[in-house]
PDB file of C-alpha atoms in Angstrom:
ATOM      1  CA  ASN T   1     -17.824 -59.791 -11.992  1.00  0.00           C
ATOM      2  CA  ALA T   2     -20.278 -61.992 -13.825  1.00  0.00           C
ATOM      3  CA  GLY T   3     -21.442 -59.014 -15.903  1.00  0.00           C
ATOM      4  CA  VAL T   4     -24.972 -59.356 -17.270  1.00  0.00           C
ATOM      5  CA  THR T   5     -26.537 -62.756 -16.873  1.00  0.00           C
ATOM      6  CA  GLN T   6     -29.747 -64.035 -18.257  1.00  0.00           C
ATOM      7  CA  THR T   7     -31.800 -67.020 -17.565  1.00  0.00           C
ATOM      8  CA  PRO T   8     -33.001 -69.301 -19.072  1.00  0.00           C
ATOM      9  CA  LYS T   9     -30.950 -69.591 -22.202  1.00  0.00           C
ATOM     10  CA  PHE T  10     -33.634 -71.480 -24.087  1.00  0.00           C
ATOM     11  CA  GLN T  11     -37.365 -71.681 -23.520  1.00  0.00           C
ATOM     12  CA  VAL T  12     -40.301 -73.124 -25.348  1.00  0.00           C
ATOM     13  CA  LEU T  13     -43.809 -71.990 -24.488  1.00  0.00           C
ATOM     14  CA  LYS T  14     -47.279 -72.685 -25.747  1.00  0.00           C
ATOM     15  CA  THR T  15     -49.486 -69.944 -26.784  1.00  0.00           C
ATOM     16  CA  GLY T  16     -51.112 -68.246 -23.824  1.00  0.00           C
ATOM     17  CA  GLN T  17     -48.568 -69.356 -21.289  1.00  0.00           C
ATOM     18  CA  SER T  18     -46.774 -66.817 -19.166  1.00  0.00           C
ATOM     19  CA  MET T  19     -43.222 -66.656 -18.094  1.00  0.00           C
ATOM     20  CA  THR T  20     -40.494 -64.343 -16.798  1.00  0.00           C
ATOM     21  CA  LEU T  21     -37.082 -63.822 -18.402  1.00  0.00           C
ATOM     22  CA  GLN T  22     -34.621 -63.033 -15.707  1.00  0.00           C
ATOM     23  CA  CYS T  23     -31.771 -60.541 -16.136  1.00  0.00           C
ATOM     24  CA  ALA T  24     -29.240 -59.567 -13.472  1.00  0.00           C
ATOM     25  CA  GLN T  25     -26.093 -57.498 -13.391  1.00  0.00           C
ATOM     26  CA  ASP T  26     -23.452 -57.107 -10.752  1.00  0.00           C
ATOM     27  CA  MET T  27     -21.816 -53.909 -11.983  1.00  0.00           C
ATOM     28  CA  ASN T  28     -24.099 -51.523 -10.138  1.00  0.00           C
ATOM     29  CA  HIS T  29     -25.371 -50.117 -13.396  1.00  0.00           C
ATOM     30  CA  GLU T  30     -28.266 -47.722 -13.258  1.00  0.00           C
ATOM     31  CA  TYR T  31     -29.476 -48.239 -16.772  1.00  0.00           C
ATOM     32  CA  MET T  32     -30.968 -51.573 -17.889  1.00  0.00           C
ATOM     33  CA  SER T  33     -32.894 -52.488 -21.003  1.00  0.00           C
ATOM     34  CA  TRP T  34     -34.557 -55.333 -22.866  1.00  0.00           C
ATOM     35  CA  TYR T  35     -34.228 -55.874 -26.510  1.00  0.00           C
ATOM     36  CA  ARG T  36     -35.562 -58.452 -28.952  1.00  0.00           C
ATOM     37  CA  GLN T  37     -33.693 -59.602 -32.000  1.00  0.00           C
ATOM     38  CA  ASP T  38     -35.557 -61.157 -34.931  1.00  0.00           C
ATOM     39  CA  PRO T  39     -33.947 -62.716 -38.064  1.00  0.00           C
ATOM     40  CA  GLY T  40     -32.657 -60.131 -40.417  1.00  0.00           C
ATOM     41  CA  MET T  41     -33.481 -57.270 -38.096  1.00  0.00           C
ATOM     42  CA  GLY T  42     -31.558 -55.226 -35.641  1.00  0.00           C
ATOM     43  CA  LEU T  43     -32.352 -55.089 -31.983  1.00  0.00           C
ATOM     44  CA  ARG T  44     -35.481 -53.368 -30.982  1.00  0.00           C
ATOM     45  CA  LEU T  45     -36.010 -51.856 -27.594  1.00  0.00           C
ATOM     46  CA  ILE T  46     -38.821 -53.368 -25.525  1.00  0.00           C
ATOM     47  CA  HIS T  47     -38.560 -51.678 -22.164  1.00  0.00           C
ATOM     48  CA  TYR T  48     -35.866 -49.844 -20.241  1.00  0.00           C
ATOM     49  CA  SER T  49     -35.111 -48.578 -16.781  1.00  0.00           C
ATOM     50  CA  VAL T  50     -32.973 -45.670 -15.670  1.00  0.00           C
ATOM     51  CA  GLY T  51     -32.883 -46.820 -12.060  1.00  0.00           C
ATOM     52  CA  ALA T  52     -34.614 -48.789  -9.383  1.00  0.00           C
ATOM     53  CA  GLY T  53     -38.387 -48.040  -9.387  1.00  0.00           C
ATOM     54  CA  ILE T  54     -38.309 -46.325 -12.820  1.00  0.00           C
ATOM     55  CA  THR T  55     -39.278 -48.065 -16.059  1.00  0.00           C
ATOM     56  CA  ASP T  56     -40.354 -46.841 -19.457  1.00  0.00           C
ATOM     57  CA  GLN T  57     -41.514 -48.259 -22.768  1.00  0.00           C
ATOM     58  CA  GLY T  58     -39.332 -48.689 -25.744  1.00  0.00           C
ATOM     59  CA  GLU T  59     -40.202 -49.300 -29.401  1.00  0.00           C
ATOM     60  CA  VAL T  60     -42.063 -52.582 -29.012  1.00  0.00           C
ATOM     61  CA  PRO T  61     -43.519 -52.778 -25.480  1.00  0.00           C
ATOM     62  CA  ASN T  62     -46.828 -54.510 -26.256  1.00  0.00           C
ATOM     63  CA  GLY T  63     -47.186 -57.954 -24.569  1.00  0.00           C
ATOM     64  CA  TYR T  64     -44.402 -57.380 -22.116  1.00  0.00           C
ATOM     65  CA  ASN T  65     -44.170 -56.008 -18.564  1.00  0.00           C
ATOM     66  CA  VAL T  66     -41.125 -55.052 -16.532  1.00  0.00           C
ATOM     67  CA  SER T  67     -40.294 -53.943 -13.043  1.00  0.00           C
ATOM     68  CA  ARG T  68     -37.148 -52.725 -11.420  1.00  0.00           C
ATOM     69  CA  SER T  69     -37.348 -53.324  -7.689  1.00  0.00           C
ATOM     70  CA  THR T  70     -33.576 -53.480  -7.267  1.00  0.00           C
ATOM     71  CA  THR T  71     -30.574 -52.049  -9.062  1.00  0.00           C
ATOM     72  CA  GLU T  72     -29.373 -55.538  -9.912  1.00  0.00           C
ATOM     73  CA  ASP T  73     -32.494 -57.186 -11.405  1.00  0.00           C
ATOM     74  CA  PHE T  74     -34.694 -56.347 -14.313  1.00  0.00           C
ATOM     75  CA  PRO T  75     -37.138 -59.160 -15.187  1.00  0.00           C
ATOM     76  CA  LEU T  76     -39.184 -59.213 -18.345  1.00  0.00           C
ATOM     77  CA  ARG T  77     -42.626 -60.789 -18.092  1.00  0.00           C
ATOM     78  CA  LEU T  78     -44.712 -62.248 -20.894  1.00  0.00           C
ATOM     79  CA  LEU T  79     -48.267 -62.404 -19.559  1.00  0.00           C
ATOM     80  CA  SER T  80     -49.805 -64.413 -22.430  1.00  0.00           C
ATOM     81  CA  ALA T  81     -47.197 -65.625 -24.931  1.00  0.00           C
ATOM     82  CA  ALA T  82     -47.954 -65.371 -28.671  1.00  0.00           C
ATOM     83  CA  PRO T  83     -46.083 -66.876 -31.631  1.00  0.00           C
ATOM     84  CA  SER T  84     -45.099 -63.338 -32.594  1.00  0.00           C
ATOM     85  CA  GLN T  85     -42.938 -63.195 -29.478  1.00  0.00           C
ATOM     86  CA  THR T  86     -40.689 -66.018 -30.736  1.00  0.00           C
ATOM     87  CA  SER T  87     -37.348 -64.194 -30.748  1.00  0.00           C
ATOM     88  CA  VAL T  88     -34.016 -63.885 -29.036  1.00  0.00           C
ATOM     89  CA  TYR T  89     -34.102 -61.524 -26.070  1.00  0.00           C
ATOM     90  CA  PHE T  90     -31.206 -59.551 -24.895  1.00  0.00           C
ATOM     91  CA  CYS T  91     -30.781 -57.670 -21.665  1.00  0.00           C
ATOM     92  CA  ALA T  92     -28.293 -54.842 -21.383  1.00  0.00           C
ATOM     93  CA  SER T  93     -26.983 -52.573 -18.748  1.00  0.00           C
ATOM     94  CA  SER T  94     -25.075 -49.356 -18.710  1.00  0.00           C
ATOM     95  CA  SER T  95     -23.181 -47.361 -16.094  1.00  0.00           C
ATOM     96  CA  LYS T  96     -25.145 -44.165 -16.581  1.00  0.00           C
ATOM     97  CA  ALA T  97     -28.331 -43.150 -18.322  1.00  0.00           C
ATOM     98  CA  GLY T  98     -26.510 -40.616 -20.445  1.00  0.00           C
ATOM     99  CA  GLY T  99     -23.883 -42.975 -21.846  1.00  0.00           C
ATOM    100  CA  PRO T 100     -24.697 -45.628 -24.287  1.00  0.00           C
ATOM    101  CA  ASP T 101     -21.028 -46.340 -24.765  1.00  0.00           C
ATOM    102  CA  THR T 102     -20.822 -48.522 -21.651  1.00  0.00           C
ATOM    103  CA  GLN T 103     -23.772 -50.702 -22.483  1.00  0.00           C
ATOM    104  CA  TYR T 104     -23.053 -54.410 -21.819  1.00  0.00           C
ATOM    105  CA  PHE T 105     -25.258 -57.142 -23.217  1.00  0.00           C
ATOM    106  CA  GLY T 106     -26.153 -60.420 -21.757  1.00  0.00           C
ATOM    107  CA  PRO T 107     -25.817 -63.722 -23.665  1.00  0.00           C
ATOM    108  CA  GLY T 108     -29.506 -63.783 -24.638  1.00  0.00           C
ATOM    109  CA  THR T 109     -32.554 -65.989 -24.164  1.00  0.00           C
ATOM    110  CA  ARG T 110     -33.871 -67.879 -27.213  1.00  0.00           C
ATOM    111  CA  LEU T 111     -37.707 -68.128 -26.824  1.00  0.00           C
ATOM    112  CA  THR T 112     -39.986 -70.134 -29.029  1.00  0.00           C
ATOM    113  CA  VAL T 113     -43.727 -69.769 -28.781  1.00  0.00           C
ATOM    114  CA  LEU T 114     -45.731 -72.555 -30.300  1.00  0.00           C
TER     115      LEU T 114
ATOM    116  CA  GLY Q   1     -39.417 -47.664 -40.903  1.00  0.00           C
ATOM    117  CA  GLU Q   2     -35.950 -47.997 -39.672  1.00  0.00           C
ATOM    118  CA  SER Q   3     -33.863 -44.925 -39.476  1.00  0.00           C
ATOM    119  CA  VAL Q   4     -30.609 -46.761 -39.481  1.00  0.00           C
ATOM    120  CA  GLY Q   5     -29.749 -49.210 -42.300  1.00  0.00           C
ATOM    121  CA  LEU Q   6     -26.883 -50.946 -43.887  1.00  0.00           C
ATOM    122  CA  HIS Q   7     -25.833 -50.922 -47.542  1.00  0.00           C
ATOM    123  CA  LEU Q   8     -24.547 -54.526 -47.618  1.00  0.00           C
ATOM    124  CA  PRO Q   9     -26.092 -57.318 -45.727  1.00  0.00           C
ATOM    125  CA  THR Q  10     -23.122 -59.665 -46.315  1.00  0.00           C
ATOM    126  CA  LEU Q  11     -19.452 -59.077 -46.810  1.00  0.00           C
ATOM    127  CA  SER Q  12     -16.855 -61.713 -47.548  1.00  0.00           C
ATOM    128  CA  VAL Q  13     -13.102 -60.841 -47.402  1.00  0.00           C
ATOM    129  CA  GLN Q  14      -9.776 -62.620 -47.442  1.00  0.00           C
ATOM    130  CA  GLU Q  15      -7.733 -62.815 -44.308  1.00  0.00           C
ATOM    131  CA  GLY Q  16      -5.402 -59.932 -44.119  1.00  0.00           C
ATOM    132  CA  ASP Q  17      -7.501 -57.628 -46.248  1.00  0.00           C
ATOM    133  CA  ASN Q  18      -9.143 -54.550 -44.979  1.00  0.00           C
ATOM    134  CA  SER Q  19     -12.967 -54.583 -44.481  1.00  0.00           C
ATOM    135  CA  ILE Q  20     -15.355 -51.667 -44.773  1.00  0.00           C
ATOM    136  CA  ILE Q  21     -18.887 -51.973 -43.425  1.00  0.00           C
ATOM    137  CA  ASN Q  22     -21.307 -49.098 -44.219  1.00  0.00           C
ATOM    138  CA  CYS Q  23     -24.313 -47.743 -42.509  1.00  0.00           C
ATOM    139  CA  ALA Q  24     -26.830 -44.984 -43.395  1.00  0.00           C
ATOM    140  CA  TYR Q  25     -28.860 -43.108 -40.844  1.00  0.00           C
ATOM    141  CA  SER Q  26     -31.692 -40.688 -41.324  1.00  0.00           C
ATOM    142  CA  ASN Q  27     -32.132 -38.887 -38.007  1.00  0.00           C
ATOM    143  CA  SER Q  28     -30.063 -35.689 -37.992  1.00  0.00           C
ATOM    144  CA  ALA Q  29     -30.667 -35.388 -34.248  1.00  0.00           C
ATOM    145  CA  SER Q  30     -28.683 -38.489 -33.499  1.00  0.00           C
ATOM    146  CA  ASP Q  31     -25.735 -37.421 -31.266  1.00  0.00           C
ATOM    147  CA  TYR Q  32     -23.833 -40.628 -30.959  1.00  0.00           C
ATOM    148  CA  PHE Q  33     -23.081 -43.633 -33.086  1.00  0.00           C
ATOM    149  CA  ILE Q  34     -21.843 -47.052 -32.031  1.00  0.00           C
ATOM    150  CA  TRP Q  35     -20.624 -50.145 -33.776  1.00  0.00           C
ATOM    151  CA  TYR Q  36     -21.292 -53.533 -32.213  1.00  0.00           C
ATOM    152  CA  LYS Q  37     -19.934 -56.980 -33.081  1.00  0.00           C
ATOM    153  CA  GLN Q  38     -22.130 -60.041 -32.468  1.00  0.00           C
ATOM    154  CA  GLU Q  39     -20.667 -63.489 -32.696  1.00  0.00           C
ATOM    155  CA  SER Q  40     -22.913 -66.422 -33.206  1.00  0.00           C
ATOM    156  CA  GLY Q  41     -24.881 -67.346 -30.068  1.00  0.00           C
ATOM    157  CA  LYS Q  42     -23.663 -64.334 -28.139  1.00  0.00           C
ATOM    158  CA  GLY Q  43     -24.860 -60.785 -27.204  1.00  0.00           C
ATOM    159  CA  PRO Q  44     -23.580 -57.732 -29.118  1.00  0.00           C
ATOM    160  CA  GLN Q  45     -20.270 -56.452 -27.986  1.00  0.00           C
ATOM    161  CA  PHE Q  46     -19.173 -52.800 -28.119  1.00  0.00           C
ATOM    162  CA  ILE Q  47     -16.424 -52.071 -30.690  1.00  0.00           C
ATOM    163  CA  ILE Q  48     -16.106 -48.402 -31.108  1.00  0.00           C
ATOM    164  CA  ASP Q  49     -18.233 -45.177 -30.895  1.00  0.00           C
ATOM    165  CA  ILE Q  50     -18.153 -41.743 -32.317  1.00  0.00           C
ATOM    166  CA  ARG Q  51     -19.908 -38.563 -31.306  1.00  0.00           C
ATOM    167  CA  SER Q  52     -21.703 -36.444 -33.901  1.00  0.00           C
ATOM    168  CA  ASN Q  53     -19.201 -33.598 -33.442  1.00  0.00           C
ATOM    169  CA  MET Q  54     -16.463 -35.872 -34.805  1.00  0.00           C
ATOM    170  CA  ASP Q  55     -15.779 -37.234 -38.240  1.00  0.00           C
ATOM    171  CA  LYS Q  56     -13.218 -39.916 -37.499  1.00  0.00           C
ATOM    172  CA  ARG Q  57     -12.227 -42.075 -34.478  1.00  0.00           C
ATOM    173  CA  GLN Q  58      -9.611 -44.794 -34.425  1.00  0.00           C
ATOM    174  CA  GLY Q  59      -9.233 -47.751 -32.178  1.00  0.00           C
ATOM    175  CA  GLN Q  60      -7.179 -50.886 -32.284  1.00  0.00           C
ATOM    176  CA  ARG Q  61      -7.391 -52.100 -35.962  1.00  0.00           C
ATOM    177  CA  VAL Q  62     -10.753 -50.359 -36.357  1.00  0.00           C
ATOM    178  CA  THR Q  63     -11.657 -46.875 -37.543  1.00  0.00           C
ATOM    179  CA  VAL Q  64     -15.128 -45.304 -37.679  1.00  0.00           C
ATOM    180  CA  LEU Q  65     -15.849 -42.523 -40.144  1.00  0.00           C
ATOM    181  CA  LEU Q  66     -18.846 -40.246 -39.843  1.00  0.00           C
ATOM    182  CA  ASN Q  67     -20.109 -38.179 -42.765  1.00  0.00           C
ATOM    183  CA  LYS Q  68     -22.951 -36.046 -41.505  1.00  0.00           C
ATOM    184  CA  THR Q  69     -23.515 -34.370 -44.828  1.00  0.00           C
ATOM    185  CA  VAL Q  70     -24.723 -37.599 -46.334  1.00  0.00           C
ATOM    186  CA  LYS Q  71     -25.704 -39.260 -43.057  1.00  0.00           C
ATOM    187  CA  HIS Q  72     -23.315 -42.089 -43.525  1.00  0.00           C
ATOM    188  CA  LEU Q  73     -21.244 -44.108 -41.050  1.00  0.00           C
ATOM    189  CA  SER Q  74     -18.573 -46.663 -41.804  1.00  0.00           C
ATOM    190  CA  LEU Q  75     -16.499 -49.193 -39.911  1.00  0.00           C
ATOM    191  CA  GLN Q  76     -13.069 -50.022 -41.246  1.00  0.00           C
ATOM    192  CA  ILE Q  77     -11.340 -53.118 -39.941  1.00  0.00           C
ATOM    193  CA  ALA Q  78      -7.589 -53.384 -40.952  1.00  0.00           C
ATOM    194  CA  ALA Q  79      -5.896 -56.730 -41.528  1.00  0.00           C
ATOM    195  CA  THR Q  80      -9.111 -58.688 -41.040  1.00  0.00           C
ATOM    196  CA  GLN Q  81      -8.705 -61.915 -39.171  1.00  0.00           C
ATOM    197  CA  PRO Q  82     -10.870 -64.991 -38.960  1.00  0.00           C
ATOM    198  CA  GLY Q  83     -11.865 -63.944 -35.483  1.00  0.00           C
ATOM    199  CA  ASP Q  84     -13.445 -60.900 -36.962  1.00  0.00           C
ATOM    200  CA  SER Q  85     -16.124 -63.024 -38.515  1.00  0.00           C
ATOM    201  CA  ALA Q  86     -19.367 -61.897 -37.078  1.00  0.00           C
ATOM    202  CA  VAL Q  87     -22.470 -59.711 -37.630  1.00  0.00           C
ATOM    203  CA  TYR Q  88     -21.757 -56.033 -37.218  1.00  0.00           C
ATOM    204  CA  PHE Q  89     -24.432 -53.569 -36.172  1.00  0.00           C
ATOM    205  CA  CYS Q  90     -24.399 -49.842 -36.272  1.00  0.00           C
ATOM    206  CA  ALA Q  91     -26.597 -47.985 -33.798  1.00  0.00           C
ATOM    207  CA  GLU Q  92     -27.572 -44.357 -33.516  1.00  0.00           C
ATOM    208  CA  ASN Q  93     -28.421 -42.661 -30.214  1.00  0.00           C
ATOM    209  CA  ILE Q  94     -30.619 -39.808 -29.371  1.00  0.00           C
ATOM    210  CA  THR Q  95     -30.256 -38.391 -25.946  1.00  0.00           C
ATOM    211  CA  GLU Q  96     -33.346 -37.218 -24.223  1.00  0.00           C
ATOM    212  CA  TRP Q  97     -33.038 -34.908 -21.295  1.00  0.00           C
ATOM    213  CA  ARG Q  98     -35.336 -35.616 -18.331  1.00  0.00           C
ATOM    214  CA  LEU Q  99     -37.160 -33.000 -16.384  1.00  0.00           C
ATOM    215  CA  GLY Q 100     -35.481 -32.569 -13.082  1.00  0.00           C
ATOM    216  CA  GLY Q 101     -32.144 -33.519 -14.473  1.00  0.00           C
ATOM    217  CA  GLY Q 102     -30.410 -36.418 -15.998  1.00  0.00           C
ATOM    218  CA  SER Q 103     -30.831 -37.956 -19.434  1.00  0.00           C
ATOM    219  CA  ASN Q 104     -32.049 -41.028 -21.168  1.00  0.00           C
ATOM    220  CA  TYR Q 105     -30.542 -42.464 -24.326  1.00  0.00           C
ATOM    221  CA  LYS Q 106     -32.344 -44.399 -26.978  1.00  0.00           C
ATOM    222  CA  LEU Q 107     -30.479 -46.539 -29.415  1.00  0.00           C
ATOM    223  CA  THR Q 108     -31.812 -47.541 -32.816  1.00  0.00           C
ATOM    224  CA  PHE Q 109     -29.947 -50.506 -34.408  1.00  0.00           C
ATOM    225  CA  GLY Q 110     -29.456 -51.277 -38.015  1.00  0.00           C
ATOM    226  CA  LYS Q 111     -30.167 -54.734 -39.445  1.00  0.00           C
ATOM    227  CA  GLY Q 112     -26.564 -55.898 -39.372  1.00  0.00           C
ATOM    228  CA  THR Q 113     -23.921 -56.977 -41.874  1.00  0.00           C
ATOM    229  CA  LEU Q 114     -22.544 -60.509 -41.798  1.00  0.00           C
ATOM    230  CA  LEU Q 115     -18.741 -60.344 -42.189  1.00  0.00           C
ATOM    231  CA  THR Q 116     -17.033 -63.605 -43.288  1.00  0.00           C
ATOM    232  CA  VAL Q 117     -13.317 -63.843 -43.311  1.00  0.00           C
ATOM    233  CA  ASN Q 118     -11.882 -66.517 -45.539  1.00  0.00           C
ATOM    234  CA  PRO Q 119      -8.496 -67.939 -44.560  1.00  0.00           C
TER     235      PRO Q 119
END
């Protein structure tokens, strides 16, 4: 198993550009989520999904969209990038919605918005 | 504001010593607590967890203590090694039960403590 994979690893955008951060897992996990990590701060939940076709907002959802058309993939879209979205983004997956103990994190995408 | 926080942002220890990393939480409804380790350039990695109905849990070289009276959580690492150098995060979980069955969980992470192990 590859676990949780994220692409790209690094990205630089200009303000106003759009892009999609990809996340995939091959563990047949129901639960997937996106976090952002800023210097000196813990991870903050952006959006999450408890299964294909179901998504919900986390703590900091503004400026981000998600969809979950398959169990494996959970892309995060930035429609119009802003400098405040400069951060490291982590995708995570878990085997069941009721069990945070099995959450696996991807390696992260470092995004810079100029 | 953050409901989960850490008392010490940095901790430096000598190889072989024991390390103690502390965490305070404020939400008494939290039912689950997790410690993660994050090495430079990598995603967080699960270390150990503890449910709110427990006060102590041990793993390999790690022990988590939970004091619900003062809403305090700690991670003890025995015989700290250079490979333990990383940022350690505590996280508290609240389980939300969905109409129609099933549950969601929501994790709130602390800011992290940087542990440096000196050889």
